[in-house]
């Protein structure tokens, strides 16, 4: 398994501001994934973060709104920029350690007022 | 985009009963994984079944996979109140290092 931590665990933010979410893994991984889970919904992939290259974004998600950094093999950040109430969601990072099982962090619960 | 569809969307049972959740998907897969999520927290991995497997057990969990019908089921036997959670299936079209495609989930309530 993998031990994944996320910071912050939750936050309440004002619209128009930005929040950076951190994801730390206990071992080196090639790929990290960022998902969004809107209230009462399932998970939707935002982007794939590969160390040393630009993140790959899914349709409907853009770098200006969700910039991602991947400075090394154990860490990534996702920023939610210029937030609006529609950004209120749980944001989760996950990793695949080269096998098939994906492990998820505990999530960051964001409420935008 | 979401590939899987779970049914039922919500299920309420008495403690001790069995709970069955179904998942259907649209494209070919390498494996299918089931996750549990308690109260909007992180996802806990329950079980992975590969495309060449038909059934798998883990404790009180039994998963089946029918690739001809593109469907899977998760059976929880002798349910407990602590099993109350949302359950998601997720498909992996390749073999690792690729993002999963999640179904909509089933909210299970086990009443003591």
Short mmCIF file of C-alpha atoms in Angstrom, two decimals:
data_model
loop_
_atom_site.label_atom_id
_atom_site.label_comp_id
_atom_site.label_asym_id
_atom_site.label_seq_id
_atom_site.Cartn_x
_atom_site.Cartn_y
_atom_site.Cartn_z
CA UNK A 1 0.00 0.00 0.00
CA UNK A 2 0.96 3.66 0.01
CA UNK A 3 0.65 6.28 2.70
CA UNK A 4 -0.63 9.53 1.26
CA UNK A 5 -1.29 12.73 3.13
CA UNK A 6 -3.04 15.85 1.99
CA UNK A 7 -3.03 19.34 3.38
CA UNK A 8 -5.24 21.04 4.26
CA UNK A 9 -7.86 18.46 5.19
CA UNK A 10 -10.56 21.09 4.82
CA UNK A 11 -10.89 24.80 4.24
CA UNK A 12 -13.50 27.49 3.85
CA UNK A 13 -12.53 30.16 1.35
CA UNK A 14 -13.93 33.35 -0.06
CA UNK A 15 -14.78 33.56 -3.73
CA UNK A 16 -12.05 35.05 -5.87
CA UNK A 17 -9.24 33.65 -3.75
CA UNK A 18 -6.97 30.68 -4.47
CA UNK A 19 -6.10 27.60 -2.45
CA UNK A 20 -3.13 25.30 -2.88
CA UNK A 21 -3.58 21.67 -1.87
CA UNK A 22 -0.56 19.55 -1.09
CA UNK A 23 -0.21 15.82 -1.62
CA UNK A 24 2.69 13.90 -0.06
CA UNK A 25 3.45 10.23 -0.68
CA UNK A 26 5.64 8.03 1.48
CA UNK A 27 7.54 6.62 -1.49
CA UNK A 28 8.56 7.63 -4.99
CA UNK A 29 5.88 7.28 -7.64
CA UNK A 30 5.90 8.10 -11.30
CA UNK A 31 2.31 9.17 -11.76
CA UNK A 32 0.06 11.14 -9.48
CA UNK A 33 -3.55 11.90 -10.24
CA UNK A 34 -5.85 14.66 -9.06
CA UNK A 35 -9.59 14.10 -8.85
CA UNK A 36 -12.54 16.28 -7.92
CA UNK A 37 -15.67 15.02 -6.22
CA UNK A 38 -18.53 17.45 -6.25
CA UNK A 39 -21.19 17.15 -3.54
CA UNK A 40 -23.08 13.88 -3.83
CA UNK A 41 -21.23 12.93 -6.98
CA UNK A 42 -18.56 10.50 -8.05
CA UNK A 43 -14.92 11.26 -8.81
CA UNK A 44 -13.85 13.09 -11.93
CA UNK A 45 -10.24 13.20 -13.06
CA UNK A 46 -8.78 16.70 -13.23
CA UNK A 47 -5.28 15.91 -14.42
CA UNK A 48 -2.37 13.52 -14.40
CA UNK A 49 0.88 14.82 -12.95
CA UNK A 50 4.10 13.25 -14.17
CA UNK A 51 7.33 14.38 -12.56
CA UNK A 52 9.44 16.49 -14.88
CA UNK A 53 6.73 17.34 -17.38
CA UNK A 54 3.60 19.43 -17.66
CA UNK A 55 0.46 17.98 -16.20
CA UNK A 56 -2.05 16.50 -18.61
CA UNK A 57 -5.54 17.92 -18.11
CA UNK A 58 -8.88 16.31 -18.82
CA UNK A 59 -11.53 17.95 -20.93
CA UNK A 60 -13.19 20.72 -18.98
CA UNK A 61 -10.18 21.46 -16.80
CA UNK A 62 -7.53 24.05 -17.69
CA UNK A 63 -4.13 24.90 -16.32
CA UNK A 64 -5.03 28.51 -15.56
CA UNK A 65 -7.79 27.36 -13.23
CA UNK A 66 -6.05 24.30 -11.75
CA UNK A 67 -2.28 24.75 -11.96
CA UNK A 68 -0.36 21.70 -10.80
CA UNK A 69 3.21 21.33 -9.69
CA UNK A 70 5.18 18.11 -9.45
CA UNK A 71 8.64 19.07 -8.19
CA UNK A 72 9.73 15.55 -7.23
CA UNK A 73 8.60 11.93 -7.11
CA UNK A 74 6.87 12.16 -3.72
CA UNK A 75 5.05 15.49 -3.84
CA UNK A 76 2.51 17.42 -5.87
CA UNK A 77 0.31 20.47 -5.43
CA UNK A 78 -2.98 21.44 -6.99
CA UNK A 79 -4.10 25.05 -6.88
CA UNK A 80 -7.73 26.00 -7.27
CA UNK A 81 -7.60 29.55 -8.62
CA UNK A 82 -10.09 32.38 -8.54
CA UNK A 83 -12.55 30.22 -6.70
CA UNK A 84 -16.32 30.35 -6.98
CA UNK A 85 -18.96 28.43 -5.02
CA UNK A 86 -19.06 25.87 -7.88
CA UNK A 87 -15.54 24.83 -6.87
CA UNK A 88 -16.83 23.52 -3.55
CA UNK A 89 -15.81 19.89 -3.68
CA UNK A 90 -13.56 17.25 -2.23
CA UNK A 91 -10.20 17.18 -3.99
CA UNK A 92 -8.28 13.91 -3.88
CA UNK A 93 -4.88 12.86 -5.05
CA UNK A 94 -4.03 9.30 -5.88
CA UNK A 95 -0.96 7.33 -6.84
CA UNK A 96 -0.15 4.18 -8.69
CA UNK A 97 3.05 2.56 -7.49
CA UNK A 98 3.67 0.76 -10.73
CA UNK A 99 1.20 -1.98 -10.00
CA UNK A 100 -2.50 -1.80 -10.69
CA UNK A 101 -4.04 -0.69 -7.43
CA UNK A 102 -4.45 3.04 -6.98
CA UNK A 103 -4.25 4.51 -3.51
CA UNK A 104 -6.00 7.68 -2.52
CA UNK A 105 -5.23 10.43 -0.08
CA UNK A 106 -7.75 11.41 2.59
CA UNK A 107 -9.02 14.29 0.49
CA UNK A 108 -9.33 18.04 0.96
CA UNK A 109 -12.84 19.28 1.57
CA UNK A 110 -13.24 22.77 0.15
CA UNK A 111 -16.16 25.11 0.71
CA UNK A 112 -16.23 28.37 -1.21
CA UNK A 113 -18.52 31.11 0.07
CA UNK B 1 -15.79 10.94 -18.30
CA UNK B 2 -17.60 8.45 -16.14
CA UNK B 3 -17.81 5.01 -17.56
CA UNK B 4 -19.41 3.00 -14.83
CA UNK B 5 -22.97 2.94 -13.68
CA UNK B 6 -23.74 1.47 -10.31
CA UNK B 7 -27.08 0.26 -9.19
CA UNK B 8 -28.80 0.72 -6.98
CA UNK B 9 -27.89 4.35 -6.30
CA UNK B 10 -28.92 3.84 -2.70
CA UNK B 11 -29.47 0.71 -0.64
CA UNK B 12 -30.76 0.36 2.90
CA UNK B 13 -30.58 -2.96 4.72
CA UNK B 14 -30.71 -4.40 8.21
CA UNK B 15 -27.56 -5.45 9.99
CA UNK B 16 -26.77 -9.09 9.24
CA UNK B 17 -28.29 -9.02 5.77
CA UNK B 18 -26.28 -9.25 2.57
CA UNK B 19 -25.79 -6.24 0.32
CA UNK B 20 -25.30 -6.54 -3.41
CA UNK B 21 -24.18 -3.66 -5.60
CA UNK B 22 -23.80 -3.81 -9.35
CA UNK B 23 -21.57 -1.93 -11.74
CA UNK B 24 -21.68 -1.72 -15.51
CA UNK B 25 -19.07 -0.21 -17.76
CA UNK B 26 -18.75 0.63 -21.43
CA UNK B 27 -15.30 -0.12 -22.80
CA UNK B 28 -12.80 -2.92 -22.47
CA UNK B 29 -10.84 -3.03 -19.26
CA UNK B 30 -7.66 -4.46 -17.79
CA UNK B 31 -9.08 -4.57 -14.29
CA UNK B 32 -11.94 -3.30 -12.17
CA UNK B 33 -11.52 -2.03 -8.63
CA UNK B 34 -14.00 -1.42 -5.82
CA UNK B 35 -13.57 1.36 -3.28
CA UNK B 36 -15.38 2.45 -0.14
CA UNK B 37 -15.80 6.04 0.97
CA UNK B 38 -17.02 6.97 4.43
CA UNK B 39 -18.75 10.31 4.85
CA UNK B 40 -16.97 12.15 2.06
CA UNK B 41 -13.50 11.16 3.18
CA UNK B 42 -10.76 9.45 1.20
CA UNK B 43 -11.30 6.26 -0.73
CA UNK B 44 -10.32 2.93 0.73
CA UNK B 45 -9.35 0.25 -1.76
CA UNK B 46 -11.36 -2.93 -1.23
CA UNK B 47 -10.57 -5.34 -4.00
CA UNK B 48 -9.22 -5.56 -7.54
CA UNK B 49 -10.37 -8.08 -10.11
CA UNK B 50 -8.57 -8.55 -13.39
CA UNK B 51 -10.27 -9.00 -16.72
CA UNK B 52 -9.28 -12.67 -16.86
CA UNK B 53 -10.81 -13.40 -13.45
CA UNK B 54 -14.45 -14.17 -12.82
CA UNK B 55 -14.71 -14.11 -9.06
CA UNK B 56 -12.67 -12.96 -6.12
CA UNK B 57 -13.13 -13.07 -2.35
CA UNK B 58 -11.73 -10.99 0.47
CA UNK B 59 -13.18 -11.58 3.91
CA UNK B 60 -16.88 -10.75 3.74
CA UNK B 61 -16.52 -9.34 0.23
CA UNK B 62 -17.20 -11.23 -2.95
CA UNK B 63 -16.69 -9.64 -6.35
CA UNK B 64 -17.70 -11.07 -9.68
CA UNK B 65 -16.81 -9.87 -13.15
CA UNK B 66 -18.56 -10.66 -16.40
CA UNK B 67 -16.60 -9.10 -19.25
CA UNK B 68 -19.08 -10.31 -21.85
CA UNK B 69 -21.77 -8.23 -20.15
CA UNK B 70 -19.33 -5.53 -19.04
CA UNK B 71 -20.59 -5.78 -15.50
CA UNK B 72 -19.40 -6.50 -11.99
CA UNK B 73 -21.05 -7.05 -8.65
CA UNK B 74 -19.91 -6.52 -5.09
CA UNK B 75 -21.49 -8.65 -2.39
CA UNK B 76 -21.02 -7.82 1.27
CA UNK B 77 -22.17 -10.67 3.47
CA UNK B 78 -23.41 -10.38 7.05
CA UNK B 79 -23.40 -6.61 6.88
CA UNK B 80 -22.55 -4.43 9.86
CA UNK B 81 -23.41 -0.85 10.73
CA UNK B 82 -19.76 0.00 10.07
CA UNK B 83 -20.26 -0.99 6.42
CA UNK B 84 -22.41 2.12 5.96
CA UNK B 85 -20.60 4.07 3.24
CA UNK B 86 -20.58 4.86 -0.46
CA UNK B 87 -19.16 2.19 -2.71
CA UNK B 88 -17.61 2.94 -6.10
CA UNK B 89 -16.42 0.76 -8.90
CA UNK B 90 -13.55 2.04 -11.02
CA UNK B 91 -12.18 0.65 -14.24
CA UNK B 92 -8.63 0.64 -15.51
CA UNK B 93 -8.49 0.24 -19.27
CA UNK B 94 -4.75 -0.39 -19.26
CA UNK B 95 -2.37 -1.94 -16.79
CA UNK B 96 -1.38 0.54 -14.16
CA UNK B 97 -0.05 4.10 -14.20
CA UNK B 98 -3.24 5.34 -15.79
CA UNK B 99 -6.17 7.13 -14.18
CA UNK B 100 -9.25 5.21 -13.17
CA UNK B 101 -12.73 5.83 -14.50
CA UNK B 102 -15.29 5.86 -11.70
CA UNK B 103 -18.92 4.88 -11.59
CA UNK B 104 -21.52 6.98 -9.84
CA UNK B 105 -21.49 4.96 -6.66
CA UNK B 106 -23.97 3.23 -4.36
CA UNK B 107 -24.80 4.68 -0.96
CA UNK B 108 -25.24 1.80 1.45
CA UNK B 109 -26.94 2.25 4.80
CA UNK B 110 -26.83 -0.62 7.26
CA UNK B 111 -29.31 -0.20 10.06
CA UNK B 112 -28.48 -1.70 13.42
#
